[in-house]
PDB file of C-alpha atoms and ligand atoms in Angstrom:
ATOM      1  CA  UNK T  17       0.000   0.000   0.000  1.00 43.00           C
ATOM      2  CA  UNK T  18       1.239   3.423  -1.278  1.00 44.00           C
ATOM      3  CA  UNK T  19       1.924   5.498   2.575  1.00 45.00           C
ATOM      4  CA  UNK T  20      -0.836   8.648   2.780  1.00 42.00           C
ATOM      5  CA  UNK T  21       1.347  10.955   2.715  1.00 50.00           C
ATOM      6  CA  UNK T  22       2.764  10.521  -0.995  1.00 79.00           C
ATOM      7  CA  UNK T  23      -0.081  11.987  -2.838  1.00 86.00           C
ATOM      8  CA  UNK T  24      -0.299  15.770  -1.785  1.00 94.00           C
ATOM      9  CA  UNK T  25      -0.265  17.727  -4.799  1.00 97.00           C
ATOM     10  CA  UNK T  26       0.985  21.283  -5.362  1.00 97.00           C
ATOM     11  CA  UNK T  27       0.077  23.256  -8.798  1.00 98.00           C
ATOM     12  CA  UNK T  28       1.787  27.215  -8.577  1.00 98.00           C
ATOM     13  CA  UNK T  29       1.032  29.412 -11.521  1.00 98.00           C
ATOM     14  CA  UNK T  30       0.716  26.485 -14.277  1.00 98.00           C
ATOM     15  CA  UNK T  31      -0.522  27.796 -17.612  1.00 97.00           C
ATOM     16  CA  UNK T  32      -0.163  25.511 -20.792  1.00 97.00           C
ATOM     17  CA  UNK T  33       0.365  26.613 -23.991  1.00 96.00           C
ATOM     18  CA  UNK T  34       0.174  24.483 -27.469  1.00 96.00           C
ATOM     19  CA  UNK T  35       1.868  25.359 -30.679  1.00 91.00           C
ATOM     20  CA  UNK T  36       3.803  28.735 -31.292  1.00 86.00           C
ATOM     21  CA  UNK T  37       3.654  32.061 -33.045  1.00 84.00           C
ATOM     22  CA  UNK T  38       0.126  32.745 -34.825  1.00 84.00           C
ATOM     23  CA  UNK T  39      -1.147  29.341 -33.624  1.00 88.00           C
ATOM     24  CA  UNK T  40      -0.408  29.382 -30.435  1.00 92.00           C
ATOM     25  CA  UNK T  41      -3.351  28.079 -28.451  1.00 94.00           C
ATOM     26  CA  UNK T  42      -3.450  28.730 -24.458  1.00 95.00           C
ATOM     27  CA  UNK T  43      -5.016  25.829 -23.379  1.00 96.00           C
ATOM     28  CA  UNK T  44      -4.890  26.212 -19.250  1.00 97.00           C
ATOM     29  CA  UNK T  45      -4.161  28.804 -16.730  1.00 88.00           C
ATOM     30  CA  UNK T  46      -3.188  30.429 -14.651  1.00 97.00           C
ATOM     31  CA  UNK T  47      -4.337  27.719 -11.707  1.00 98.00           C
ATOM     32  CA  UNK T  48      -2.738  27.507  -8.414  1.00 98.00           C
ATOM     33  CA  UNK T  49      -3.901  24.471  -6.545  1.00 98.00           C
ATOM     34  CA  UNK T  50      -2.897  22.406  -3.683  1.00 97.00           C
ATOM     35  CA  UNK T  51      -4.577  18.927  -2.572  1.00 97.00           C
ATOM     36  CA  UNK T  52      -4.269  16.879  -0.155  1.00 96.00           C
ATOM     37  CA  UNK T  53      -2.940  13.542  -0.187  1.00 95.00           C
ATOM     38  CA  UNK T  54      -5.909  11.250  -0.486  1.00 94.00           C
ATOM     39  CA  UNK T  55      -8.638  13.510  -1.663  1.00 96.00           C
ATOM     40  CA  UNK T  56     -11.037  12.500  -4.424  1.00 97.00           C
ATOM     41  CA  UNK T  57     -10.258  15.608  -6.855  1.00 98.00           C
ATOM     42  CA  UNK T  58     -13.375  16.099  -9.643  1.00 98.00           C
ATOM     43  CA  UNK T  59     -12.385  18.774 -12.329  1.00 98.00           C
ATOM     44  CA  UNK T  60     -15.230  19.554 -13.820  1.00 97.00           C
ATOM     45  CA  UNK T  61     -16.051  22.064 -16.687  1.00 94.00           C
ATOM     46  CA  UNK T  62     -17.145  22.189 -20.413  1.00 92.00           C
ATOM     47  CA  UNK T  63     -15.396  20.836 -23.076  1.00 92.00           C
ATOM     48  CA  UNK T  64     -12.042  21.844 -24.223  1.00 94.00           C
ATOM     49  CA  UNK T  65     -11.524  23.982 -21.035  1.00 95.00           C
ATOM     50  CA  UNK T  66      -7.887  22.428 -20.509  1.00 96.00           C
ATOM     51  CA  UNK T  67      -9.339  19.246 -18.233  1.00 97.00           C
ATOM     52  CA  UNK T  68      -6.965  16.628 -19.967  1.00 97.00           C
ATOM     53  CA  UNK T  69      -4.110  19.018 -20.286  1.00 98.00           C
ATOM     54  CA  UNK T  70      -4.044  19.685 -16.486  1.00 98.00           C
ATOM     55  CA  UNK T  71      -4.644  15.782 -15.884  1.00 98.00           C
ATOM     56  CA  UNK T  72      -1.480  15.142 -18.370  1.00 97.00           C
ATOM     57  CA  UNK T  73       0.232  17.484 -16.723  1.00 98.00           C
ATOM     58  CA  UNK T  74      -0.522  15.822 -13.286  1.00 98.00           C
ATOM     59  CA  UNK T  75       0.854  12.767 -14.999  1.00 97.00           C
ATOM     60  CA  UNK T  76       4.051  13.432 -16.351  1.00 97.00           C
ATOM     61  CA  UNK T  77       3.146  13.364 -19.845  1.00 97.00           C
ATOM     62  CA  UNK T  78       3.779  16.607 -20.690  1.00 96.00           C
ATOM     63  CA  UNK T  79       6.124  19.985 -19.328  1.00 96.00           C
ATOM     64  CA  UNK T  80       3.712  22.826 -17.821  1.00 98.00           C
ATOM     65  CA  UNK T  81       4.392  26.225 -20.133  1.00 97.00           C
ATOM     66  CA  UNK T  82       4.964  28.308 -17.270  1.00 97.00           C
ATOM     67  CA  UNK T  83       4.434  27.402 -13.498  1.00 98.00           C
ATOM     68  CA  UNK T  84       5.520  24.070 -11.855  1.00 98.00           C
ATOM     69  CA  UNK T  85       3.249  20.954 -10.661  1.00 98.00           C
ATOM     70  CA  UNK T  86       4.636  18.805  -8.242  1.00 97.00           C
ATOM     71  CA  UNK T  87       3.922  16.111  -6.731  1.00 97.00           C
ATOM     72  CA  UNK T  88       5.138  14.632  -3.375  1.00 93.00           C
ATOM     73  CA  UNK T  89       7.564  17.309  -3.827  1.00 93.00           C
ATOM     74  CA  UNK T  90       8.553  15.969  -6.802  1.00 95.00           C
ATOM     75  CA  UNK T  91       8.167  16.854 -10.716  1.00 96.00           C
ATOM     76  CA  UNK T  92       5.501  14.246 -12.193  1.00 97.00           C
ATOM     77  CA  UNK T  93       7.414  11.026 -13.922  1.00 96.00           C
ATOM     78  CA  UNK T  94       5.403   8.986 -16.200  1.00 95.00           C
ATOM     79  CA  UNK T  95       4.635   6.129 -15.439  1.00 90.00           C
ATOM     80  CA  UNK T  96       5.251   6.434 -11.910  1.00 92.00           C
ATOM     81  CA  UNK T  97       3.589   9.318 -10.554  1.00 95.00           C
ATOM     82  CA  UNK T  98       0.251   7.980 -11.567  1.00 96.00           C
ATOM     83  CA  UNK T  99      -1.667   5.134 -12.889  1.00 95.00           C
ATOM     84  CA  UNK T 100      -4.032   6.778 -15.937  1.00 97.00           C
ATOM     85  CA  UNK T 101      -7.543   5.717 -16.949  1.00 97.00           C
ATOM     86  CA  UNK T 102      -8.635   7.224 -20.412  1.00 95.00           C
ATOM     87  CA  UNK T 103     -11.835   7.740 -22.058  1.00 92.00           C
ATOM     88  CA  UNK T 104     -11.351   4.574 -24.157  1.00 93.00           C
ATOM     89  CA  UNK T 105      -9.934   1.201 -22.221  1.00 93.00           C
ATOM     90  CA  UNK T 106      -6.504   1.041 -24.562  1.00 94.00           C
ATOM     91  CA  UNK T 107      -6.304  -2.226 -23.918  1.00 96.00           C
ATOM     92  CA  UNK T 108      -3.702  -5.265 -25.718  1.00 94.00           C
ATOM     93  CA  UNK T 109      -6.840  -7.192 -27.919  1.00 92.00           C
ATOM     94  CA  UNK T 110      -4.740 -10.200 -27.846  1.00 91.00           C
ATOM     95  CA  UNK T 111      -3.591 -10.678 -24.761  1.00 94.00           C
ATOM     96  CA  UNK T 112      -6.136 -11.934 -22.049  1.00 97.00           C
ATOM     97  CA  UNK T 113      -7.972 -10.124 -18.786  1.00 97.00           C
ATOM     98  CA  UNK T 114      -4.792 -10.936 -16.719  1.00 97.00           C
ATOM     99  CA  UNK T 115      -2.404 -10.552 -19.296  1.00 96.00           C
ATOM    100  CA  UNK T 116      -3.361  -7.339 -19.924  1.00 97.00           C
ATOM    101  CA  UNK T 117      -2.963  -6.306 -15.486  1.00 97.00           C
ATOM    102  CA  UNK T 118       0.405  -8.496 -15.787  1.00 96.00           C
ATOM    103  CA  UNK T 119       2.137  -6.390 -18.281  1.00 94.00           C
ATOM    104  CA  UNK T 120       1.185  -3.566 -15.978  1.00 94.00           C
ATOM    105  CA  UNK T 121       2.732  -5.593 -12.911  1.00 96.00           C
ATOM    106  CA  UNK T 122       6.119  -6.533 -14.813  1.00 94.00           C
ATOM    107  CA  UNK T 123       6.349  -2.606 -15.435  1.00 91.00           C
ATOM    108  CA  UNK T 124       5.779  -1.865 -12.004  1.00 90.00           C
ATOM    109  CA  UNK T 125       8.649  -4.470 -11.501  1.00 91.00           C
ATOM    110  CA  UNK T 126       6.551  -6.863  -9.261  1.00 92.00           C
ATOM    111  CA  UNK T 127       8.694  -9.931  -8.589  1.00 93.00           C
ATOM    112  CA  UNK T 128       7.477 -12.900 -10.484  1.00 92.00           C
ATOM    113  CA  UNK T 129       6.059 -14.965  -7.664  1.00 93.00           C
ATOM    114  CA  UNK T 130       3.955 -12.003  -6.518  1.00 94.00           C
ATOM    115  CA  UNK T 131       1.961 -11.221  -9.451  1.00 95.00           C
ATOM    116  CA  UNK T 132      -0.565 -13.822  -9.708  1.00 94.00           C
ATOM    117  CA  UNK T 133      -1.593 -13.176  -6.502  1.00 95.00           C
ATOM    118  CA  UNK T 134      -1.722  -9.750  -7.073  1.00 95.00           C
ATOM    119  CA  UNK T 135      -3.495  -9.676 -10.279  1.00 96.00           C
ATOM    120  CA  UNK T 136      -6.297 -11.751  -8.436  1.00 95.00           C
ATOM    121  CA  UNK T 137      -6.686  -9.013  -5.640  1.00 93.00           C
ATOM    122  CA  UNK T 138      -6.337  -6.366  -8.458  1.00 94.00           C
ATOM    123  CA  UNK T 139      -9.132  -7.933 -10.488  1.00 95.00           C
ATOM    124  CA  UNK T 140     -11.345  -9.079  -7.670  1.00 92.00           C
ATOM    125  CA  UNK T 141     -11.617  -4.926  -6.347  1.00 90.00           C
ATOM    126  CA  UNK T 142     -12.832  -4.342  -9.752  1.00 92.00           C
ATOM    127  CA  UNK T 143     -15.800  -7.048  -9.491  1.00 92.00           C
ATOM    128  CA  UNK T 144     -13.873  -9.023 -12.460  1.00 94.00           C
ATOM    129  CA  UNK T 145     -12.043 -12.329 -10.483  1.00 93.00           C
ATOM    130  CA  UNK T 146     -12.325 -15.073 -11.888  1.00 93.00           C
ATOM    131  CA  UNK T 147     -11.965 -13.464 -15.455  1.00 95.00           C
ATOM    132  CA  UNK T 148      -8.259 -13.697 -16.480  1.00 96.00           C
ATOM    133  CA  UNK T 149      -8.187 -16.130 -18.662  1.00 97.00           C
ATOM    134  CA  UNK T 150     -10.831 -14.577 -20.408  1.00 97.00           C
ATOM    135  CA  UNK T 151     -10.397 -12.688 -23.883  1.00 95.00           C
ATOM    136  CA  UNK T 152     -10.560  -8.740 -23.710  1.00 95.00           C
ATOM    137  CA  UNK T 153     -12.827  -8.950 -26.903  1.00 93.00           C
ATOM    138  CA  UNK T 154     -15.405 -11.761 -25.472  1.00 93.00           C
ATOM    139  CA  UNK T 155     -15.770  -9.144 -22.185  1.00 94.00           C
ATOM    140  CA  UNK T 156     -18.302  -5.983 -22.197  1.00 93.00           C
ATOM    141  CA  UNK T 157     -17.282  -2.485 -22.718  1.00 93.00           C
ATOM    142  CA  UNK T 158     -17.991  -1.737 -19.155  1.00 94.00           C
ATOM    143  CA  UNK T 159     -15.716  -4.938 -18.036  1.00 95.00           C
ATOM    144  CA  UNK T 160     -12.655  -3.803 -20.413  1.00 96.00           C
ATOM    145  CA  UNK T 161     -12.998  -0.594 -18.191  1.00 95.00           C
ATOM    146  CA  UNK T 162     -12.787  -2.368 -15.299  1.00 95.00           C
ATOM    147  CA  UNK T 163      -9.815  -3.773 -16.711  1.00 96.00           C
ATOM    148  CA  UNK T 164      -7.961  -0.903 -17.162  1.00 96.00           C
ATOM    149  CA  UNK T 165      -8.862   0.643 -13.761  1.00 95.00           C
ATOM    150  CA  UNK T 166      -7.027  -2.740 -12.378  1.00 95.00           C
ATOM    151  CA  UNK T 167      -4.219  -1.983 -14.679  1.00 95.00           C
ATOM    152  CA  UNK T 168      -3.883   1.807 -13.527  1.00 95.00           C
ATOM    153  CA  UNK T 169      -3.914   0.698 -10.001  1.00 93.00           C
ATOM    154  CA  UNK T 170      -1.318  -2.224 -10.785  1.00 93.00           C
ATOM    155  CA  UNK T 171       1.734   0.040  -9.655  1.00 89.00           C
ATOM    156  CA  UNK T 172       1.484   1.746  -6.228  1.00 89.00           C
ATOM    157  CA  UNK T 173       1.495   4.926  -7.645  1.00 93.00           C
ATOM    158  CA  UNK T 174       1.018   8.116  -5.854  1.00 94.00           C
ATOM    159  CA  UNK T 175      -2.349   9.515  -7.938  1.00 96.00           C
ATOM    160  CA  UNK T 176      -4.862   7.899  -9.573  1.00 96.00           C
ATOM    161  CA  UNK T 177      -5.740   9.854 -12.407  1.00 98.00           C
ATOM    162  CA  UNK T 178      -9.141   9.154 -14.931  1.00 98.00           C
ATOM    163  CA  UNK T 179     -10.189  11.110 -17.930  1.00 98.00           C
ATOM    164  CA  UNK T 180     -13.773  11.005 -18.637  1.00 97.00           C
ATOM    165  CA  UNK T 181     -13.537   7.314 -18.038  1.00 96.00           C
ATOM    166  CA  UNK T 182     -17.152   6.032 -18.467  1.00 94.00           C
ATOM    167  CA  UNK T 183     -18.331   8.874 -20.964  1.00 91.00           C
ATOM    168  CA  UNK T 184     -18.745   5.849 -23.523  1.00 89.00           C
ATOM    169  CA  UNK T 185     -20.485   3.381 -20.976  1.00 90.00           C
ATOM    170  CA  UNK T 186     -24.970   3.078 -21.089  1.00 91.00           C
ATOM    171  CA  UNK T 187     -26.398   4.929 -17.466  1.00 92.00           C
ATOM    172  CA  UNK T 188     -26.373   1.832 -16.078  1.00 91.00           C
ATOM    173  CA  UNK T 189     -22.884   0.374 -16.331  1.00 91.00           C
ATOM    174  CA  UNK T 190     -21.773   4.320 -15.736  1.00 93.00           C
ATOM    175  CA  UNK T 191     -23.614   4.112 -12.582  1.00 94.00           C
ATOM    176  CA  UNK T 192     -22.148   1.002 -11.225  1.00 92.00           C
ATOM    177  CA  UNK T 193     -18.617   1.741 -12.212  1.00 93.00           C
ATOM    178  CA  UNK T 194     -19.297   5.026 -10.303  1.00 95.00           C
ATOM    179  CA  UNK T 195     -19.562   3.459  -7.593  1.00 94.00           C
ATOM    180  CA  UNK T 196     -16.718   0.588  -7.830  1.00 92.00           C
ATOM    181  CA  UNK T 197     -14.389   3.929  -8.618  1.00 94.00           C
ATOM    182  CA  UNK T 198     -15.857   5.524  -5.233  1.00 94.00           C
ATOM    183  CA  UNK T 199     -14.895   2.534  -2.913  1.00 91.00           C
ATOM    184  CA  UNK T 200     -11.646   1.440  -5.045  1.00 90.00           C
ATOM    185  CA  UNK T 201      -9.941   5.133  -4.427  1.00 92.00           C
ATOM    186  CA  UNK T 202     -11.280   4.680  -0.943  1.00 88.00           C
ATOM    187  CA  UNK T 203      -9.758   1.837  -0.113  1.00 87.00           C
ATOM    188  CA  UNK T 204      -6.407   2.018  -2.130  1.00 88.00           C
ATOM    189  CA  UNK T 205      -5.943   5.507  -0.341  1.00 89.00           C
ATOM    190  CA  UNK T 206      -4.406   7.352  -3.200  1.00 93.00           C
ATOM    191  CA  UNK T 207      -4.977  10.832  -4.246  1.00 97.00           C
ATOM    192  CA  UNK T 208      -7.420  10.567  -7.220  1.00 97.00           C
ATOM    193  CA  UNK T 209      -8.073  13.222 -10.017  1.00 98.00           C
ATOM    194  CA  UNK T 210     -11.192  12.280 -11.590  1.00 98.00           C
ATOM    195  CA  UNK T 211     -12.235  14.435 -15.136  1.00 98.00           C
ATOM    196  CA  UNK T 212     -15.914  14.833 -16.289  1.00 96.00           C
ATOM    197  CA  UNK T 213     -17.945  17.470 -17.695  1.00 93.00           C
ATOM    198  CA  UNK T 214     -20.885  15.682 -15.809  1.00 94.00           C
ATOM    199  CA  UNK T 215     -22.428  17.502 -12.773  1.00 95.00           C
ATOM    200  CA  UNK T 216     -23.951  13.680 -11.595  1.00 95.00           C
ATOM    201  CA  UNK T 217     -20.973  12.351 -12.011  1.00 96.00           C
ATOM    202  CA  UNK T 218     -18.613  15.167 -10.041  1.00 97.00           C
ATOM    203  CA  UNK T 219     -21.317  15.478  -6.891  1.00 97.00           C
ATOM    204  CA  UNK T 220     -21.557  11.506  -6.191  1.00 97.00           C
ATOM    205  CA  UNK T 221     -17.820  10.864  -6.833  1.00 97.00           C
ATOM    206  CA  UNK T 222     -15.837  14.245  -5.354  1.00 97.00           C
ATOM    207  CA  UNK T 223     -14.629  14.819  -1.865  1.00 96.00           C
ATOM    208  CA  UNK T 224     -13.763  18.066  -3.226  1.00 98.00           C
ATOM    209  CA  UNK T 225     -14.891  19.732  -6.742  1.00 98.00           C
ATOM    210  CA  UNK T 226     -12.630  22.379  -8.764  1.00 98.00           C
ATOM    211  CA  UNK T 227     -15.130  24.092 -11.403  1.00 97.00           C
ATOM    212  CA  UNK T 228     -12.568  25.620 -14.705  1.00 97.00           C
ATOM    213  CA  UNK T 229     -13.752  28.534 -16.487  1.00 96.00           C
ATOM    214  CA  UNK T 230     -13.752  27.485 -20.353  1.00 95.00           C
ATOM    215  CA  UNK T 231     -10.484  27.684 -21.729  1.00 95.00           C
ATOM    216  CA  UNK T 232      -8.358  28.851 -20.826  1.00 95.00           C
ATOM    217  CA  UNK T 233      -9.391  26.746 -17.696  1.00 96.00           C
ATOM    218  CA  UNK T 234      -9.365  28.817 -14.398  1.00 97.00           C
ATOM    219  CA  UNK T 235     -10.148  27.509 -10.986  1.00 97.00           C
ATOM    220  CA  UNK T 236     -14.210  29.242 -10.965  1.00 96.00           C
ATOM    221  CA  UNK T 237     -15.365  27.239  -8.143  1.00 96.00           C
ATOM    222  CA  UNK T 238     -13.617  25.217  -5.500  1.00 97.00           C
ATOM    223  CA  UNK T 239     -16.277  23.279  -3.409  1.00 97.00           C
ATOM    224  CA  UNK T 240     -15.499  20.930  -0.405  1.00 96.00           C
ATOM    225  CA  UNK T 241     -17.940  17.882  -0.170  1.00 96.00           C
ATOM    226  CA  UNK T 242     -18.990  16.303   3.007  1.00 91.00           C
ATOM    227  CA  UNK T 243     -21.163  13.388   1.397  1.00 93.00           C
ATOM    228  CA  UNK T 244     -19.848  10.462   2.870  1.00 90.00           C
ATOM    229  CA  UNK T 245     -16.663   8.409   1.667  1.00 88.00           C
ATOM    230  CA  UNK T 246     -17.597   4.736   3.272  1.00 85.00           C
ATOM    231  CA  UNK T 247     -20.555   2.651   4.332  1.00 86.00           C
ATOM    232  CA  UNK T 248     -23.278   4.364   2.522  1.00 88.00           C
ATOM    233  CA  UNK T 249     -25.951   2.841  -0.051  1.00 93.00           C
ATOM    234  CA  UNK T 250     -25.135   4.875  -3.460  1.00 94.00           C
ATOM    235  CA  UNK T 251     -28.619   4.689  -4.377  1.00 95.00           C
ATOM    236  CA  UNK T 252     -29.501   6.048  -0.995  1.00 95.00           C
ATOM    237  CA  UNK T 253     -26.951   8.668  -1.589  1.00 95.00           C
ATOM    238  CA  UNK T 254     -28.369   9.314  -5.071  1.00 95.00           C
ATOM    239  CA  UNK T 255     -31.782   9.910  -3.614  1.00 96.00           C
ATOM    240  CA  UNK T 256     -30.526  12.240  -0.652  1.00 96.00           C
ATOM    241  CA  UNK T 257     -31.081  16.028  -0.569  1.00 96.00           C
ATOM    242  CA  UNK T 258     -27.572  16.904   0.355  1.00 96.00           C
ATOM    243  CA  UNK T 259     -26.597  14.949  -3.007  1.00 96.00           C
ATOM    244  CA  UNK T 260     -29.368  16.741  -4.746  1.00 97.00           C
ATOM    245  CA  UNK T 261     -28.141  20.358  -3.936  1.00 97.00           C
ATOM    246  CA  UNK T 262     -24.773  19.240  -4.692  1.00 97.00           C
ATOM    247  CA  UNK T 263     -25.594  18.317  -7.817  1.00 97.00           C
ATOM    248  CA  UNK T 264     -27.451  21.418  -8.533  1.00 97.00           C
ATOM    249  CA  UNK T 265     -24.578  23.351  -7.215  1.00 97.00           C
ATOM    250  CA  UNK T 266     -22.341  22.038  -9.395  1.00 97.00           C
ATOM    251  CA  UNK T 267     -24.727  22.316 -12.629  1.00 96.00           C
ATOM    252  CA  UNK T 268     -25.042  25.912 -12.039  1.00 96.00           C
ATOM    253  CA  UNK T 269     -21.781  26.376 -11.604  1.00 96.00           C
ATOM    254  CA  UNK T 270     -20.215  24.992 -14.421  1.00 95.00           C
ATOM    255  CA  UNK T 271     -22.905  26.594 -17.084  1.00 94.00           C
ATOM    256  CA  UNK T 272     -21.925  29.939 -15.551  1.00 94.00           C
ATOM    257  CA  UNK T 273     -17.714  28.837 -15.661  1.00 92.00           C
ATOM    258  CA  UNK T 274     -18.869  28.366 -19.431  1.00 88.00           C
ATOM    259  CA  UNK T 275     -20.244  31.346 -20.540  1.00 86.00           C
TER     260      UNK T 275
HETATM  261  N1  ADP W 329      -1.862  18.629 -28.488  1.00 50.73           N
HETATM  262  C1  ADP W 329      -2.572  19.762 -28.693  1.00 50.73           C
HETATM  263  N2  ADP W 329      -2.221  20.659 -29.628  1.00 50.73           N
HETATM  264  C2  ADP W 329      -2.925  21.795 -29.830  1.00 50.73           C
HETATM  265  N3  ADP W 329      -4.002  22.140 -29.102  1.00 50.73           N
HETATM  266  C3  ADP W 329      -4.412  21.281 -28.158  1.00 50.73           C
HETATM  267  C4  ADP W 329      -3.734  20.051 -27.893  1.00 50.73           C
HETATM  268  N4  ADP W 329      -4.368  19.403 -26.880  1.00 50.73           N
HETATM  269  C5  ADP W 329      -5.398  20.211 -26.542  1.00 50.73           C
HETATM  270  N5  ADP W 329      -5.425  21.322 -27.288  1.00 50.73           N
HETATM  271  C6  ADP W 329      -6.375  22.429 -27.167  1.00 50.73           C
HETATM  272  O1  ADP W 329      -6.305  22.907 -25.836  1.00 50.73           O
HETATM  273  C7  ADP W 329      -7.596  23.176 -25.327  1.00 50.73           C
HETATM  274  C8  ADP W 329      -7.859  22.338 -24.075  1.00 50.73           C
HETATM  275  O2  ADP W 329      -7.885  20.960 -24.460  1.00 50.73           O
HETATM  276  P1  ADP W 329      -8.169  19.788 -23.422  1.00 50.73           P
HETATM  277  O3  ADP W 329      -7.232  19.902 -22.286  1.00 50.73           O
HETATM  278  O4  ADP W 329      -8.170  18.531 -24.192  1.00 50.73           O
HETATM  279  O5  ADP W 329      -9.654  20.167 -22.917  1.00 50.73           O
HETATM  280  P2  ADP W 329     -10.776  19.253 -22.230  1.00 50.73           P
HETATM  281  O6  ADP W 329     -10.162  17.985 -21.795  1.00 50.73           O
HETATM  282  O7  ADP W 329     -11.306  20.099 -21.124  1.00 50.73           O
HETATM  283  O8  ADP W 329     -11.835  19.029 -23.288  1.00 50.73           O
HETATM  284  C9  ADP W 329      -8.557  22.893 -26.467  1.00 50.73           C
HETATM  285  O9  ADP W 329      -8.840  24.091 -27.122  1.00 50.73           O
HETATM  286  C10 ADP W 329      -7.797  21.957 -27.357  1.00 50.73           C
HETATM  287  O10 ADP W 329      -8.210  22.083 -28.693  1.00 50.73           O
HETATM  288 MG1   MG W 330     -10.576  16.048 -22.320  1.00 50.73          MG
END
């Protein structure tokens, strides 16, 4: 288990830029933001507000333009910083369920006689045990999701980091994986930065919710939650007034951040 105290993150004066000259496009900034280690982070806001490019940035992926993002104290590394969940699975189609969460294990350098063991636990927190054997292409949408939530969690990184991760899921499976996501970060007790432009989804998953302005993305609104984390019935919490208001909240907020 990663320690508690390796997830704070610390974003000073980060803008982004893309391209140069005439074309240049400022995609983000300027945000300051701190959060602390184990928070559920939602950034929420419309599209093409600079979301992803803050997300990459919390990742490693890519340099911010001006400012500086750290994490644990340290400049993002990819790959290690944070396990990534995109939009689409990006799964291997021919390997299997647990080949797939292995490769992620032998890249996280987990010694040989650990990783079946671990790739059970891994798949079993995501509802999926008993699957590894099968196929990736004989599995549902929502299960190859699943999949690749095990995979990001695979290496003990600081952050857990998802980009709009069930945007191409029905309600239903959306709803469910909602609340796997919920209880996963809970339990795995890393510092998770969770992308939507979905008011649902950002009041029922957030412990905290940063609103951006459109681009380029500002901090509008920075709202603390105090829904509970643990040992609640989602549907209960989907039905409760608190949630309701929250949600409402948030709605308004991010129509306004957009205009
Ligand atoms: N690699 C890139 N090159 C040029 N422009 C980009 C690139 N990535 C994103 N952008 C632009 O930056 C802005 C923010 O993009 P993005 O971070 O993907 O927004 P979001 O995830 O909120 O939809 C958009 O205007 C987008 O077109
Ligand atoms: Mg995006």
């Amino acid at each position: 288990m990663p320690s508690t105290n390796d997830g704070a993150i610390r974003i000073d004066s980060v803008s982004h830029h893309y391209g140069s000259g005439g074309a240049e496009v400022t995609a983000l900034g300027p945000v300051d933001l701190t959060v602390d280690p184990g928070s559920f982070l939602v950034l929420v806001g419309a599209s093409g507000c600079g979301k992803s490019t803050l997300l990459r940035l919390l990742a490693g992926f890519e340099e911010p333009s001006q400012g500086s993002v750290q994490v644990a104290g340290a400049r993002p590394t990819p790959g290690v910083t944070a396990g990534v969940v995109f939009q689409q699975p990006r799964l291997f189609p021919w390997r299997t369920v647990g080949g797939n969460v292995d490769m992620a294990l032998r890249y996280a350098k987990v010694p040989r006689d650990k990783r079946i063991e671990r790739r059970e636990e891994l798949l079993g927190r995501v509802g999926l045990e008993g699957t590894a054997d099968r196929r990736i292409w004989e599995i549902s949408g929502g299960q190859q999701q699943r999949v690749a939530i095990a995979r990001a969690l695979a290496a003990e990184t600081p952050l857990f980091l998802l980009d709009e991760p069930f945007a191409a899921l029905d309600a239903l499976t959306r709803e469910r994986l909602q609340e796997d996501v919920r209880q996963v970060s809970a339990e795995s007790g890393r510092t998770t930065v969770f992308v939507t432009h979905s008011a649902d989804e950002a009041a029922f998953l957030g412990s905290r919710i940063v609103v951006l302005t459109r681009r380029p993305g500002q901090v509008a609104l920075d709202i603390p939650v105090d829904l509970p984390r643990t040992g609640v019935d989602p549907d209960e919490l989907r039905r409760s007034p608190e949630y309701g208001q929250l949600r409402a909240e948030v709605g308004r907020a991010v129509k306004a951040a957009a205009a």
